[in-house]
Coordinates of C-alpha atoms in Angstrom, one line a residue:
I1 CA 0.0 0.0 0.0
S2 CA 2.8 2.4 0.8
E3 CA 4.4 1.6 -2.5
L4 CA 1.1 2.3 -4.4
E5 CA 0.8 5.6 -2.4
G6 CA 4.2 6.6 -3.6
D7 CA 5.8 6.5 -0.1
L8 CA 8.9 4.6 -1.2
E9 CA 11.0 4.9 1.9
K10 CA 8.1 3.6 4.1
A11 CA 7.5 0.8 1.5
Q12 CA 11.1 -0.2 1.6
R13 CA 11.1 -0.3 5.4
Y14 CA 8.0 -2.5 5.5
Y15 CA 9.5 -4.9 2.9
D16 CA 12.7 -5.2 4.9
L17 CA 10.8 -6.0 8.1
A18 CA 8.7 -8.6 6.3
S19 CA 11.7 -10.3 4.7
A20 CA 13.5 -10.5 8.0
N21 CA 10.5 -12.4 9.4
L22 CA 11.0 -16.1 9.0
S23 CA 7.3 -17.0 9.2
E24 CA 6.3 -20.0 7.0
A25 CA 2.8 -18.5 6.4
I26 CA 1.7 -19.1 2.8
V27 CA 0.1 -16.4 0.6
D28 CA -3.5 -17.5 -0.3
K29 CA -4.7 -14.6 -2.3
S30 CA -2.7 -11.8 -3.9
T31 CA -2.9 -9.0 -6.5
S32 CA 0.1 -10.7 -8.1
K33 CA -0.6 -14.3 -9.2
E34 CA 3.1 -15.2 -8.9
A35 CA 2.9 -14.5 -5.1
E36 CA 0.0 -17.0 -4.5
G37 CA 1.2 -20.2 -2.8
Q38 CA 4.6 -18.6 -1.9
P39 CA 5.8 -18.1 1.7
V40 CA 5.3 -14.5 2.9
S41 CA 9.0 -14.1 3.7
K42 CA 9.9 -15.1 0.2
V43 CA 7.4 -12.8 -1.5
A44 CA 8.6 -9.9 0.8
G45 CA 12.1 -10.0 -0.5
H46 CA 13.8 -13.4 -0.3
N47 CA 13.0 -14.3 -3.9
E48 CA 16.0 -13.1 -5.8
T49 CA 15.0 -14.1 -9.3
G50 CA 11.3 -13.4 -9.9
P51 CA 9.2 -10.4 -11.0
L52 CA 8.5 -9.4 -7.4
Q53 CA 12.2 -8.9 -6.9
V54 CA 12.5 -6.9 -10.1
N55 CA 9.6 -4.7 -8.8
R56 CA 11.4 -4.1 -5.5
L57 CA 14.6 -3.2 -7.2
N58 CA 12.7 -0.7 -9.3
V59 CA 11.1 0.8 -6.2
E60 CA 14.6 1.1 -4.6
A61 CA 16.0 2.8 -7.8
I62 CA 13.1 5.3 -8.1
S63 CA 13.7 6.3 -4.4
L64 CA 17.4 7.0 -5.3
L65 CA 16.4 8.9 -8.5
Q66 CA 14.1 11.1 -6.5
K67 CA 17.2 12.0 -4.4
D68 CA 19.3 12.8 -7.5
R69 CA 21.4 9.7 -6.9
A70 CA 21.3 8.5 -10.5
I71 CA 24.5 6.5 -10.4
E72 CA 23.4 4.4 -7.4
A73 CA 20.0 4.0 -9.1
E74 CA 21.7 2.7 -12.3
G75 CA 23.5 0.0 -10.3
V76 CA 20.3 -1.2 -8.8
L77 CA 18.4 -1.2 -12.1
L78 CA 21.2 -3.2 -13.8
K79 CA 20.6 -5.9 -11.2
A80 CA 16.9 -5.8 -12.1
L81 CA 17.8 -6.0 -15.8
D82 CA 19.8 -9.1 -15.3
L83 CA 16.7 -10.8 -13.8
Q84 CA 14.4 -9.6 -16.6
P85 CA 16.2 -8.2 -19.6
N86 CA 13.0 -7.0 -21.4
N87 CA 11.2 -5.4 -18.5
A88 CA 9.8 -2.2 -19.8
F89 CA 9.8 -0.4 -16.4
T90 CA 13.4 -1.3 -15.7
L91 CA 14.5 -0.2 -19.2
N92 CA 12.6 3.1 -19.0
N93 CA 14.0 3.8 -15.5
L94 CA 17.5 3.0 -16.8
G95 CA 17.0 5.5 -19.6
F96 CA 16.0 8.1 -17.0
A97 CA 19.1 7.4 -14.9
R98 CA 21.4 7.7 -17.9
E99 CA 19.7 10.9 -19.0
K100 CA 20.2 12.4 -15.5
Q101 CA 23.9 11.7 -16.0
G102 CA 24.1 13.5 -19.3
E103 CA 24.4 10.3 -21.3
L104 CA 21.6 11.1 -23.8
E105 CA 22.7 8.5 -26.5
S106 CA 22.7 5.7 -23.9
A107 CA 19.4 7.0 -22.5
L108 CA 17.8 6.9 -25.9
S109 CA 18.8 3.3 -26.5
Y110 CA 17.1 2.2 -23.2
Y111 CA 14.0 4.2 -23.9
V112 CA 13.7 2.6 -27.4
R113 CA 14.0 -0.8 -25.9
A114 CA 11.3 0.0 -23.3
A115 CA 9.0 1.3 -26.0
N116 CA 9.6 -1.8 -28.2
A117 CA 8.7 -4.1 -25.2
G118 CA 5.1 -3.3 -26.0
S119 CA 3.8 -3.5 -22.4
E120 CA 0.4 -1.8 -21.8
E121 CA 0.8 -1.9 -18.0
S122 CA 0.3 1.5 -16.3
V123 CA 2.9 3.3 -14.3
I124 CA 2.1 3.5 -10.6
I125 CA 5.3 4.9 -9.1
A126 CA 7.9 6.8 -11.1
P127 CA 10.8 9.3 -10.7
N128 CA 8.7 11.7 -12.8
K129 CA 5.2 12.4 -11.4
D130 CA 3.8 13.1 -14.9
W131 CA 4.3 9.4 -15.8
R132 CA 1.8 8.0 -13.2
G133 CA -1.3 6.4 -14.5
K134 CA -0.1 6.2 -18.1
S135 CA 1.0 3.2 -20.1
I136 CA 4.7 2.5 -19.8
T137 CA 4.9 2.1 -23.5
K138 CA 3.5 5.6 -24.1
I139 CA 5.8 7.0 -21.5
A140 CA 8.8 5.3 -23.1
E141 CA 7.8 6.6 -26.6
R142 CA 7.4 10.1 -25.2
N143 CA 10.9 9.8 -23.7
V144 CA 12.3 8.7 -27.0
A145 CA 10.9 11.7 -28.8
K146 CA 12.1 14.1 -26.1
V147 CA 15.7 12.8 -26.1
R148 CA 15.9 12.8 -29.9
E149 CA 14.8 16.4 -29.9
L150 CA 17.4 17.2 -27.3
L151 CA 20.1 15.6 -29.3
E152 CA 19.0 17.6 -32.4
T153 CA 18.4 21.0 -30.9
E154 CA 20.7 21.4 -27.9
Q155 CA 23.7 22.4 -29.8
S156 CA 24.6 25.7 -28.0
V157 CA 28.0 25.9 -26.4
E158 CA 26.3 26.3 -23.0
A159 CA 24.3 23.1 -23.4
K160 CA 27.3 21.1 -24.6
V161 CA 29.5 22.3 -21.7
A162 CA 26.8 21.5 -19.2
R163 CA 26.4 17.9 -20.6
L164 CA 30.2 17.4 -20.7
N165 CA 30.5 18.4 -17.0
L166 CA 27.7 16.1 -16.1
R167 CA 29.3 13.2 -17.9
G168 CA 32.6 14.0 -16.3
V169 CA 31.3 14.0 -12.8
S170 CA 29.4 10.7 -13.6
A171 CA 32.6 9.2 -14.8
L172 CA 34.5 10.3 -11.7
N173 CA 31.8 8.7 -9.5
K174 CA 32.4 5.5 -11.4
N175 CA 36.2 5.8 -10.8
N176 CA 36.9 6.4 -14.5
R177 CA 39.3 9.4 -14.0
V178 CA 40.7 9.2 -17.6
A179 CA 37.2 9.6 -19.2
A180 CA 36.4 12.3 -16.7
R181 CA 39.5 14.4 -17.5
G182 CA 38.7 14.0 -21.2
F183 CA 35.1 15.4 -20.7
F184 CA 36.4 18.3 -18.6
Q185 CA 39.1 19.2 -21.1
E186 CA 36.6 19.2 -23.9
A187 CA 34.3 21.5 -21.9
I188 CA 37.2 23.9 -21.3
K189 CA 38.0 24.0 -25.0
L190 CA 34.5 25.0 -25.7
D191 CA 34.3 27.6 -22.9
P192 CA 37.6 28.4 -21.2
N193 CA 35.9 30.5 -18.5
N194 CA 33.2 28.1 -17.2
A195 CA 33.4 27.9 -13.4
F196 CA 32.1 24.3 -13.3
S197 CA 34.6 23.0 -15.9
L198 CA 37.5 24.8 -14.2
N199 CA 36.6 23.5 -10.7
N200 CA 36.2 20.0 -12.0
M201 CA 39.6 20.1 -13.7
G202 CA 41.0 21.3 -10.4
Y203 CA 39.5 18.3 -8.7
V204 CA 40.9 15.8 -11.2
S205 CA 44.3 17.5 -10.9
E206 CA 44.1 17.2 -7.1
L207 CA 43.3 13.5 -7.4
D208 CA 46.4 13.1 -9.6
N209 CA 48.4 14.8 -6.8
D210 CA 49.2 17.7 -9.1
R211 CA 48.4 20.4 -6.5
E212 CA 49.9 23.3 -8.4
S213 CA 47.6 22.7 -11.3
A214 CA 44.7 22.1 -9.0
N215 CA 45.2 25.5 -7.3
Y216 CA 45.5 27.1 -10.7
F217 CA 42.1 25.8 -11.8
Y218 CA 40.4 26.5 -8.5
A219 CA 41.7 30.1 -8.4
K220 CA 40.3 30.6 -11.9
A221 CA 37.0 28.9 -11.1
K222 CA 36.3 31.3 -8.2
N223 CA 35.9 34.3 -10.5
A224 CA 34.8 32.5 -13.7
D225 CA 31.4 32.8 -15.4
G226 CA 28.6 31.1 -13.5
N227 CA 30.5 31.0 -10.2
G228 CA 27.3 31.9 -8.3
E229 CA 25.3 28.9 -9.7
S230 CA 24.6 26.0 -7.4
V231 CA 26.4 22.6 -7.7
G232 CA 24.1 19.8 -8.7
M233 CA 25.5 16.3 -8.9
A234 CA 29.0 16.1 -7.4
T235 CA 31.7 13.7 -6.3
R236 CA 31.6 15.2 -2.8
R237 CA 28.1 15.2 -1.4
A238 CA 29.0 18.3 0.8
A239 CA 29.4 20.4 -2.4
E240 CA 25.9 19.8 -3.7
G241 CA 23.7 22.8 -3.5
R242 CA 26.6 25.3 -2.8
P243 CA 27.7 28.0 -5.2
V244 CA 30.5 26.6 -7.4
G245 CA 32.7 29.6 -6.7
A246 CA 32.5 29.0 -3.0
V247 CA 33.3 25.3 -3.5
A248 CA 36.3 26.3 -5.6
D249 CA 37.5 28.7 -2.9
S250 CA 37.2 26.0 -0.2
N251 CA 39.1 23.5 -2.5
E252 CA 41.8 26.1 -3.1
T253 CA 42.3 26.7 0.7
V254 CA 42.5 22.9 1.4
V255 CA 45.1 22.3 -1.4
S256 CA 47.1 25.4 -0.4
S257 CA 47.3 24.1 3.2
Q258 CA 48.4 20.7 2.0
M259 CA 51.1 22.3 -0.3
E260 CA 52.4 24.3 2.7
R261 CA 52.6 21.1 4.8
D262 CA 54.4 19.3 2.1
L263 CA 56.9 22.2 1.7
L264 CA 57.6 22.2 5.5
A265 CA 58.1 18.4 5.4
K266 CA 60.6 18.7 2.6
R267 CA 62.6 21.4 4.4
R268 CA 62.9 19.2 7.4
N269 CA 64.0 16.3 5.3
K270 CA 67.9 16.3 5.0
A271 CA 68.1 13.5 2.5
P272 CA 69.6 14.2 -1.0
V273 CA 67.3 15.8 -3.5
E274 CA 65.7 13.3 -5.8
L275 CA 65.6 14.4 -9.4
K276 CA 62.8 13.5 -11.7
T277 CA 62.4 13.5 -15.5
R278 CA 59.3 14.9 -17.2
D279 CA 57.7 11.5 -17.2
L280 CA 58.2 11.5 -13.3
S281 CA 60.7 8.6 -13.3
S282 CA 63.4 9.0 -10.7
Q283 CA 67.0 9.8 -11.5
P284 CA 70.0 9.4 -9.2
P285 CA 71.5 12.6 -7.8
S286 CA 74.4 13.9 -9.9
N287 CA 77.3 16.3 -8.9
R288 CA 77.7 17.3 -12.5
L289 CA 76.6 20.7 -13.6
P290 CA 74.5 21.0 -16.8
Q291 CA 76.5 21.8 -19.9

């Protein structure tokens, strides 16, 4: 009932309580024919392979999507897709999760698969309230048309940069630093004075222990275009909702403090100076002067 009323957190809590109960009571009548004849504890969550488990995973994912946690939702939905590869609800929700991460091409492919599944079941709970009560096929078809239009019309520099930043943050949250750097670099090429791109490049540089570059990007981000806009999806949850300029300022302060500590540690270290080549490989100390 909580699920049907859209209270996903309460529904999840009741399901967890029911699945923890080891009662051997058998379901006599149910709105789902698959549940009839099954133990209540199995129906409530112990069944790891059937449509009921797929439904629960979708409920969990929608709850995450409503909290803007698209990457976590995607992981849950992929588990559901392994159980039922052609489930229209799972496919449509996966498309929505990918769209939230700026991956429009991938989102489109999931929406198309959802539309082609041909299900006429109605949407009861959804990350988008406008979907409720409508056929899942109609919703998927509408999403296909919307994403195709976005791909055709959103060609402004601002839209492209926003998508690249979104894709980069998503890649970072999936521990794909190489892809993230590529997205941020491409965004900076399109708009060298975008606060989000500069701050994100600073963060990647910080992860690479290149603190000088990180501070350079953070310093530029503080005064760049859009520095007053709020951060949406981020790798650090504490940054979400704050002005990107303020986040860059905080990041710069942290990195500067770390650089100062590193410098003091080096000054206290009396060991011979270790020389490094441009590819960062170590070279033994040499008493010879350069020619």
